[in-house]
């Protein structure tokens, strides 16, 4: 790390602290040449590579916005979606990759969304997985039933 005062190419770390629930590290440094101290904040960047090849920083807010439509008129709160976005980010960061494809993020959304709300899961999956006909929906419903997740009959709204 370059010293911001004398531009020496080296510095030593005096203290490190975790910030933002472990997403960043604050380091207190000292320059061995001028003996001045300064603080740096380090974060692990996560870049999303879209289908078109365009890249952009990962955003929890974009996860929430992307799932919001599937959760319309469902008993899912914005806080629930914030937790879901946090789980997705945690799963994606756990891969250790600095660049992640948008398709991989979509796949990472499916699991937590399925646990949160099965109808919202079916809605999201129908778009994300490109359901083409009723057979695709039926196969997804059967998979939900086989995994122990009974779908509530239409009209049942236990909230």
XYZ file of C-alpha atoms in Angstrom:
159
model
C 0.000 0.000 0.000
C 1.457 3.353 -1.025
C 1.795 6.013 1.650
C -0.544 8.905 0.739
C 1.929 11.410 2.273
C 5.406 10.501 0.972
C 4.334 7.932 -1.673
C 6.612 5.258 -0.282
C 5.604 1.887 -1.793
C 5.454 0.105 1.560
C 3.510 0.401 4.809
C 2.921 -1.800 7.791
C -0.427 -2.769 9.282
C -0.858 -1.677 12.893
C -4.476 -2.731 13.449
C -7.263 -4.495 11.496
C -10.988 -4.489 12.191
C -13.943 -6.059 10.442
C -16.686 -3.780 9.064
C -20.109 -4.263 7.463
C -20.750 -7.739 8.875
C -17.383 -8.983 7.632
C -17.760 -7.587 4.109
C -14.936 -5.068 4.584
C -11.750 -4.666 6.619
C -10.507 -1.408 8.114
C -6.723 -1.315 8.447
C -4.679 1.244 10.353
C -1.256 1.567 8.673
C 2.049 3.294 9.302
C 4.649 4.354 6.753
C 8.168 3.162 7.725
C 9.755 6.198 5.989
C 7.746 9.238 7.161
C 6.203 7.497 10.207
C 2.770 8.963 9.440
C -0.351 6.861 9.966
C -3.329 6.413 7.683
C -6.421 4.227 7.376
C -7.491 2.020 4.480
C -10.717 0.143 3.909
C -10.579 -3.047 1.890
C -13.555 -4.796 0.353
C -13.801 -7.886 -1.804
C -15.359 -6.783 -5.053
C -17.899 -8.986 -6.750
C -18.621 -8.291 -10.405
C -21.641 -9.623 -12.295
C -21.114 -10.587 -15.936
C -24.356 -10.244 -17.866
C -25.304 -12.340 -20.913
C -24.315 -9.453 -23.192
C -20.821 -9.419 -21.664
C -21.396 -6.137 -19.834
C -20.137 -6.137 -16.235
C -21.512 -4.329 -13.202
C -20.996 -4.491 -9.432
C -23.119 -7.019 -7.508
C -26.140 -5.380 -5.907
C -28.452 -6.829 -3.279
C -31.014 -4.226 -4.330
C -31.101 -5.653 -7.865
C -31.769 -9.120 -6.381
C -34.679 -7.708 -4.379
C -36.060 -5.829 -7.396
C -35.729 -8.932 -9.569
C -37.664 -11.134 -7.165
C -40.227 -8.513 -6.149
C -42.502 -9.125 -9.136
C -42.621 -12.870 -8.450
C -43.679 -12.075 -4.870
C -46.508 -9.736 -5.870
C -49.660 -10.443 -3.799
C -47.782 -13.039 -1.739
C -47.173 -12.913 2.039
C -43.540 -11.876 1.518
C -42.173 -8.701 3.086
C -39.364 -6.464 1.904
C -37.407 -7.665 4.957
C -37.866 -11.266 3.770
C -36.445 -10.246 0.404
C -33.514 -8.467 2.077
C -32.689 -11.703 3.917
C -33.006 -13.631 0.648
C -30.636 -11.181 -1.107
C -28.177 -11.551 1.755
C -28.312 -15.367 1.464
C -27.770 -15.155 -2.283
C -24.771 -12.849 -1.834
C -23.329 -15.143 0.830
C -23.703 -18.188 -1.443
C -22.201 -16.386 -4.424
C -19.256 -15.028 -2.406
C -18.638 -18.511 -0.990
C -17.602 -19.629 -4.483
C -14.545 -17.411 -4.129
C -14.938 -16.012 -7.639
C -14.515 -12.279 -8.248
C -16.644 -12.472 -11.433
C -19.959 -14.297 -11.489
C -22.367 -14.856 -14.374
C -25.875 -13.453 -14.038
C -27.196 -16.983 -14.753
C -25.349 -18.259 -11.671
C -27.013 -15.552 -9.595
C -30.415 -16.639 -10.925
C -29.662 -20.216 -9.896
C -28.519 -18.978 -6.474
C -31.888 -17.201 -6.052
C -33.984 -20.298 -6.763
C -33.110 -22.238 -3.576
C -33.771 -19.512 -0.987
C -36.866 -18.332 -2.896
C -38.241 -21.876 -2.920
C -37.886 -21.961 0.878
C -39.445 -18.511 1.243
C -42.535 -18.913 -0.933
C -43.305 -21.731 -3.358
C -45.679 -19.721 -5.543
C -43.124 -16.928 -5.907
C -40.557 -19.634 -6.684
C -42.750 -21.023 -9.491
C -43.322 -17.531 -10.888
C -39.602 -16.694 -10.842
C -38.581 -20.113 -12.163
C -41.099 -19.909 -15.000
C -39.325 -16.829 -16.330
C -35.763 -17.681 -15.329
C -35.898 -21.302 -16.506
C -37.915 -20.385 -19.619
C -41.008 -22.501 -19.033
C -42.610 -23.004 -22.434
C -45.860 -24.771 -21.609
C -48.004 -26.267 -18.848
C -45.882 -29.416 -18.791
C -42.943 -27.350 -17.527
C -45.119 -25.959 -14.727
C -46.450 -29.428 -13.923
C -42.914 -30.840 -13.727
C -41.869 -28.047 -11.349
C -44.952 -28.607 -9.182
C -44.293 -32.349 -9.062
C -40.698 -31.684 -8.046
C -41.929 -29.426 -5.222
C -44.366 -32.088 -4.040
C -41.746 -34.842 -4.161
C -39.339 -32.780 -2.092
C -41.911 -32.519 0.691
C -43.202 -29.070 -0.179
C -46.962 -29.376 -0.549
C -48.477 -26.484 -2.438
C -51.477 -24.916 -0.794
C -54.689 -25.239 -2.842
C -55.855 -22.086 -4.610
C -57.842 -19.881 -2.261
C -56.021 -21.054 0.877
C -54.206 -18.109 2.350
C -52.713 -18.989 5.670
C -50.837 -15.828 6.515
